[in-house]
Amino acid sequence: YILSRYGDWNDGQIVLIDTEEKEIMYLVEFKKIKLYNTLMITQSKVWRSNHSPLVNIVSKIFEILLNHNKIICSDSEQTENGRDFWLRRMSDAANNNLFVGLLEEDMNEDTIEWFDPKEQSYIKWIKLHSDKWNSTDIDHTRFRFVISKEKY
């Protein structure tokens, strides 16, 4: 297998290629967007082959993106698998002393409500905030989870 990036760290793709079968096993498109007056990276498309044998590649690519950016945010449309993936990444981030928050997009001013381990447990915080993000209400698209190396 070979892991390759196309484009730059502002707008590009990371692709996992099976060199023996000469096929793409996994692809993620990413781009920088401006929210909360801050440039952050978001995954705009994720695709995995049905017969891809590698299960940990998703979290590895997430790590790569976070290593090249100060802040990463979920996209505004999430599948159930995408939400589960983000919940796992946020749990890992909280356990590794990174900052986790819920960003609310607003026409007037975006806000981030940061998780504070001194105030409550991560489980309690995520239960409180994931309902907004998981909602089937059309309004849920203005909520995004963020993971950051710094608190803004």
PDB file of C-alpha atoms in Angstrom:
ATOM      1  CA  TYR A   1       0.000   0.000   0.000  1.00  0.00           C
ATOM      2  CA  ILE A   2       1.028   3.567  -0.563  1.00  0.00           C
ATOM      3  CA  LEU A   3      -0.422   6.663   1.096  1.00  0.00           C
ATOM      4  CA  SER A   4      -0.253   9.743  -1.083  1.00  0.00           C
ATOM      5  CA  ARG A   5      -1.392  13.360  -0.875  1.00  0.00           C
ATOM      6  CA  TYR A   6      -2.526  15.398  -3.869  1.00  0.00           C
ATOM      7  CA  GLY A   7      -2.949  19.160  -3.805  1.00  0.00           C
ATOM      8  CA  ASP A   8      -1.650  21.129  -0.846  1.00  0.00           C
ATOM      9  CA  TRP A   9      -2.549  21.235   2.858  1.00  0.00           C
ATOM     10  CA  ASN A  10      -5.255  23.845   2.157  1.00  0.00           C
ATOM     11  CA  ASP A  11      -7.212  21.893  -0.434  1.00  0.00           C
ATOM     12  CA  GLY A  12      -6.391  18.359  -1.474  1.00  0.00           C
ATOM     13  CA  GLN A  13      -6.837  14.629  -1.213  1.00  0.00           C
ATOM     14  CA  ILE A  14      -5.165  11.840   0.690  1.00  0.00           C
ATOM     15  CA  VAL A  15      -5.432   8.501  -1.058  1.00  0.00           C
ATOM     16  CA  LEU A  16      -4.508   4.978   0.025  1.00  0.00           C
ATOM     17  CA  ILE A  17      -3.607   2.866  -3.011  1.00  0.00           C
ATOM     18  CA  ASP A  18      -3.237  -0.913  -3.153  1.00  0.00           C
ATOM     19  CA  THR A  19      -0.133  -1.134  -5.344  1.00  0.00           C
ATOM     20  CA  GLU A  20      -0.622  -4.840  -6.147  1.00  0.00           C
ATOM     21  CA  GLU A  21      -4.258  -4.521  -7.226  1.00  0.00           C
ATOM     22  CA  LYS A  22      -3.703  -1.007  -8.588  1.00  0.00           C
ATOM     23  CA  GLU A  23      -6.844   0.364  -6.988  1.00  0.00           C
ATOM     24  CA  ILE A  24      -7.831   3.036  -4.524  1.00  0.00           C
ATOM     25  CA  MET A  25      -8.738   1.643  -1.111  1.00  0.00           C
ATOM     26  CA  TYR A  26      -9.490   4.901   0.673  1.00  0.00           C
ATOM     27  CA  LEU A  27      -9.851   8.556  -0.277  1.00  0.00           C
ATOM     28  CA  VAL A  28     -10.454  11.702   1.734  1.00  0.00           C
ATOM     29  CA  GLU A  29     -10.874  15.167   0.266  1.00  0.00           C
ATOM     30  CA  PHE A  30     -10.184  18.088   2.576  1.00  0.00           C
ATOM     31  CA  LYS A  31     -10.275  21.848   2.369  1.00  0.00           C
ATOM     32  CA  LYS A  32      -9.671  24.872   4.556  1.00  0.00           C
ATOM     33  CA  ILE A  33     -12.693  26.904   5.496  1.00  0.00           C
ATOM     34  CA  LYS A  34     -13.093  30.016   7.613  1.00  0.00           C
ATOM     35  CA  LEU A  35     -15.356  29.646  10.631  1.00  0.00           C
ATOM     36  CA  TYR A  36     -15.166  31.383  14.004  1.00  0.00           C
ATOM     37  CA  ASN A  37     -12.805  33.878  12.342  1.00  0.00           C
ATOM     38  CA  THR A  38     -10.275  31.047  12.060  1.00  0.00           C
ATOM     39  CA  LEU A  39      -9.023  28.933   9.172  1.00  0.00           C
ATOM     40  CA  MET A  40      -9.665  25.259   9.871  1.00  0.00           C
ATOM     41  CA  ILE A  41      -9.551  22.062   7.883  1.00  0.00           C
ATOM     42  CA  THR A  42     -12.611  19.929   7.182  1.00  0.00           C
ATOM     43  CA  GLN A  43     -13.061  16.647   5.374  1.00  0.00           C
ATOM     44  CA  SER A  44     -15.358  17.316   2.441  1.00  0.00           C
ATOM     45  CA  LYS A  45     -15.552  13.786   1.070  1.00  0.00           C
ATOM     46  CA  VAL A  46     -14.642  10.388   2.507  1.00  0.00           C
ATOM     47  CA  TRP A  47     -14.759   7.143   0.539  1.00  0.00           C
ATOM     48  CA  ARG A  48     -13.619   3.634   1.402  1.00  0.00           C
ATOM     49  CA  SER A  49     -13.592   0.540  -0.783  1.00  0.00           C
ATOM     50  CA  ASN A  50     -15.926  -2.221   0.439  1.00  0.00           C
ATOM     51  CA  HIS A  51     -13.035  -4.669   0.447  1.00  0.00           C
ATOM     52  CA  SER A  52     -10.449  -2.406   2.049  1.00  0.00           C
ATOM     53  CA  PRO A  53      -8.621  -4.558   4.624  1.00  0.00           C
ATOM     54  CA  LEU A  54      -7.330  -1.587   6.611  1.00  0.00           C
ATOM     55  CA  VAL A  55      -9.590  -0.385   9.391  1.00  0.00           C
ATOM     56  CA  ASN A  56      -7.228   1.974  11.232  1.00  0.00           C
ATOM     57  CA  ILE A  57      -6.350   4.043   8.156  1.00  0.00           C
ATOM     58  CA  VAL A  58      -9.220   6.457   8.845  1.00  0.00           C
ATOM     59  CA  SER A  59      -7.835   7.525  12.217  1.00  0.00           C
ATOM     60  CA  LYS A  60      -4.289   7.645  10.793  1.00  0.00           C
ATOM     61  CA  ILE A  61      -5.358  10.087   8.051  1.00  0.00           C
ATOM     62  CA  PHE A  62      -7.229  12.142  10.655  1.00  0.00           C
ATOM     63  CA  GLU A  63      -3.974  12.362  12.654  1.00  0.00           C
ATOM     64  CA  ILE A  64      -2.080  13.463   9.539  1.00  0.00           C
ATOM     65  CA  LEU A  65      -4.586  16.254   8.875  1.00  0.00           C
ATOM     66  CA  LEU A  66      -4.455  17.420  12.490  1.00  0.00           C
ATOM     67  CA  ASN A  67      -0.638  17.379  12.448  1.00  0.00           C
ATOM     68  CA  HIS A  68      -0.664  19.821   9.508  1.00  0.00           C
ATOM     69  CA  ASN A  69      -3.407  22.089  10.868  1.00  0.00           C
ATOM     70  CA  LYS A  70      -4.126  23.703  14.223  1.00  0.00           C
ATOM     71  CA  ILE A  71      -7.838  22.932  14.136  1.00  0.00           C
ATOM     72  CA  ILE A  72     -10.054  20.429  12.328  1.00  0.00           C
ATOM     73  CA  CYS A  73     -13.844  20.492  12.185  1.00  0.00           C
ATOM     74  CA  SER A  74     -16.555  18.086  11.145  1.00  0.00           C
ATOM     75  CA  ASP A  75     -18.478  18.859   8.014  1.00  0.00           C
ATOM     76  CA  SER A  76     -22.046  20.052   8.345  1.00  0.00           C
ATOM     77  CA  GLU A  77     -23.602  16.849   6.963  1.00  0.00           C
ATOM     78  CA  GLN A  78     -22.773  13.649   8.813  1.00  0.00           C
ATOM     79  CA  THR A  79     -23.766  10.041   8.252  1.00  0.00           C
ATOM     80  CA  GLU A  80     -24.282   7.850  11.306  1.00  0.00           C
ATOM     81  CA  ASN A  81     -20.837   6.290  10.706  1.00  0.00           C
ATOM     82  CA  GLY A  82     -19.351   9.774  10.359  1.00  0.00           C
ATOM     83  CA  ARG A  83     -20.834  10.859  13.690  1.00  0.00           C
ATOM     84  CA  ASP A  84     -19.520   7.705  15.380  1.00  0.00           C
ATOM     85  CA  PHE A  85     -16.092   8.350  13.881  1.00  0.00           C
ATOM     86  CA  TRP A  86     -16.083  11.932  15.220  1.00  0.00           C
ATOM     87  CA  LEU A  87     -17.200  10.832  18.678  1.00  0.00           C
ATOM     88  CA  ARG A  88     -14.243   8.397  18.807  1.00  0.00           C
ATOM     89  CA  ARG A  89     -11.768  11.028  17.556  1.00  0.00           C
ATOM     90  CA  MET A  90     -13.031  13.567  20.113  1.00  0.00           C
ATOM     91  CA  SER A  91     -12.725  11.057  22.926  1.00  0.00           C
ATOM     92  CA  ASP A  92      -9.143  10.321  21.835  1.00  0.00           C
ATOM     93  CA  ALA A  93      -8.433  14.055  21.590  1.00  0.00           C
ATOM     94  CA  ALA A  94      -9.838  14.795  25.055  1.00  0.00           C
ATOM     95  CA  ASN A  95      -7.713  11.958  26.478  1.00  0.00           C
ATOM     96  CA  ASN A  96      -4.633  13.400  24.745  1.00  0.00           C
ATOM     97  CA  ASN A  97      -5.022  16.943  26.112  1.00  0.00           C
ATOM     98  CA  LEU A  98      -6.324  18.446  22.882  1.00  0.00           C
ATOM     99  CA  PHE A  99      -9.256  20.844  22.937  1.00  0.00           C
ATOM    100  CA  VAL A 100     -12.709  19.616  21.911  1.00  0.00           C
ATOM    101  CA  GLY A 101     -15.635  21.908  21.230  1.00  0.00           C
ATOM    102  CA  LEU A 102     -18.975  22.406  19.558  1.00  0.00           C
ATOM    103  CA  LEU A 103     -18.995  25.205  16.996  1.00  0.00           C
ATOM    104  CA  GLU A 104     -22.285  26.896  16.238  1.00  0.00           C
ATOM    105  CA  GLU A 105     -22.404  28.774  12.949  1.00  0.00           C
ATOM    106  CA  ASP A 106     -24.450  31.941  13.149  1.00  0.00           C
ATOM    107  CA  MET A 107     -24.984  34.699  10.597  1.00  0.00           C
ATOM    108  CA  ASN A 108     -23.898  37.283  13.176  1.00  0.00           C
ATOM    109  CA  GLU A 109     -21.119  35.479  15.044  1.00  0.00           C
ATOM    110  CA  ASP A 110     -19.850  31.886  15.235  1.00  0.00           C
ATOM    111  CA  THR A 111     -19.254  30.547  18.742  1.00  0.00           C
ATOM    112  CA  ILE A 112     -17.435  27.539  20.174  1.00  0.00           C
ATOM    113  CA  GLU A 113     -18.429  25.926  23.433  1.00  0.00           C
ATOM    114  CA  TRP A 114     -15.287  24.151  24.644  1.00  0.00           C
ATOM    115  CA  PHE A 115     -15.243  21.013  26.747  1.00  0.00           C
ATOM    116  CA  ASP A 116     -13.697  21.785  30.149  1.00  0.00           C
ATOM    117  CA  PRO A 117     -12.681  18.691  32.151  1.00  0.00           C
ATOM    118  CA  LYS A 118     -12.724  20.781  35.351  1.00  0.00           C
ATOM    119  CA  GLU A 119     -16.455  21.442  34.933  1.00  0.00           C
ATOM    120  CA  GLN A 120     -17.791  18.022  33.898  1.00  0.00           C
ATOM    121  CA  SER A 121     -16.856  14.630  32.535  1.00  0.00           C
ATOM    122  CA  TYR A 122     -16.381  14.187  28.804  1.00  0.00           C
ATOM    123  CA  ILE A 123     -19.249  11.649  28.710  1.00  0.00           C
ATOM    124  CA  LYS A 124     -21.638  14.147  30.310  1.00  0.00           C
ATOM    125  CA  TRP A 125     -20.471  16.966  28.004  1.00  0.00           C
ATOM    126  CA  ILE A 126     -20.785  14.883  24.843  1.00  0.00           C
ATOM    127  CA  LYS A 127     -24.261  13.642  25.770  1.00  0.00           C
ATOM    128  CA  LEU A 128     -25.366  17.219  26.325  1.00  0.00           C
ATOM    129  CA  HIS A 129     -23.950  18.504  23.026  1.00  0.00           C
ATOM    130  CA  SER A 130     -24.272  15.579  20.639  1.00  0.00           C
ATOM    131  CA  ASP A 131     -28.078  15.922  20.562  1.00  0.00           C
ATOM    132  CA  LYS A 132     -27.728  19.265  18.762  1.00  0.00           C
ATOM    133  CA  TRP A 133     -25.328  17.732  16.282  1.00  0.00           C
ATOM    134  CA  ASN A 134     -27.248  14.473  15.779  1.00  0.00           C
ATOM    135  CA  SER A 135     -30.593  16.170  15.345  1.00  0.00           C
ATOM    136  CA  THR A 136     -32.649  15.375  12.264  1.00  0.00           C
ATOM    137  CA  ASP A 137     -33.896  18.958  12.398  1.00  0.00           C
ATOM    138  CA  ILE A 138     -32.592  21.010   9.454  1.00  0.00           C
ATOM    139  CA  ASP A 139     -31.074  23.395  12.001  1.00  0.00           C
ATOM    140  CA  HIS A 140     -28.469  20.772  12.995  1.00  0.00           C
ATOM    141  CA  THR A 141     -26.286  21.703   9.992  1.00  0.00           C
ATOM    142  CA  ARG A 142     -25.092  24.853  11.749  1.00  0.00           C
ATOM    143  CA  PHE A 143     -23.341  22.743  14.421  1.00  0.00           C
ATOM    144  CA  ARG A 144     -19.875  21.243  13.917  1.00  0.00           C
ATOM    145  CA  PHE A 145     -17.539  19.522  16.319  1.00  0.00           C
ATOM    146  CA  VAL A 146     -13.952  20.771  16.438  1.00  0.00           C
ATOM    147  CA  ILE A 147     -10.658  19.384  17.693  1.00  0.00           C
ATOM    148  CA  SER A 148      -7.865  21.847  18.202  1.00  0.00           C
ATOM    149  CA  LYS A 149      -4.294  22.091  19.406  1.00  0.00           C
ATOM    150  CA  GLU A 150      -5.122  25.522  20.860  1.00  0.00           C
ATOM    151  CA  LYS A 151      -8.180  27.040  22.506  1.00  0.00           C
ATOM    152  CA  TYR A 152      -9.488  29.977  20.501  1.00  0.00           C
TER     153      TYR A 152
END
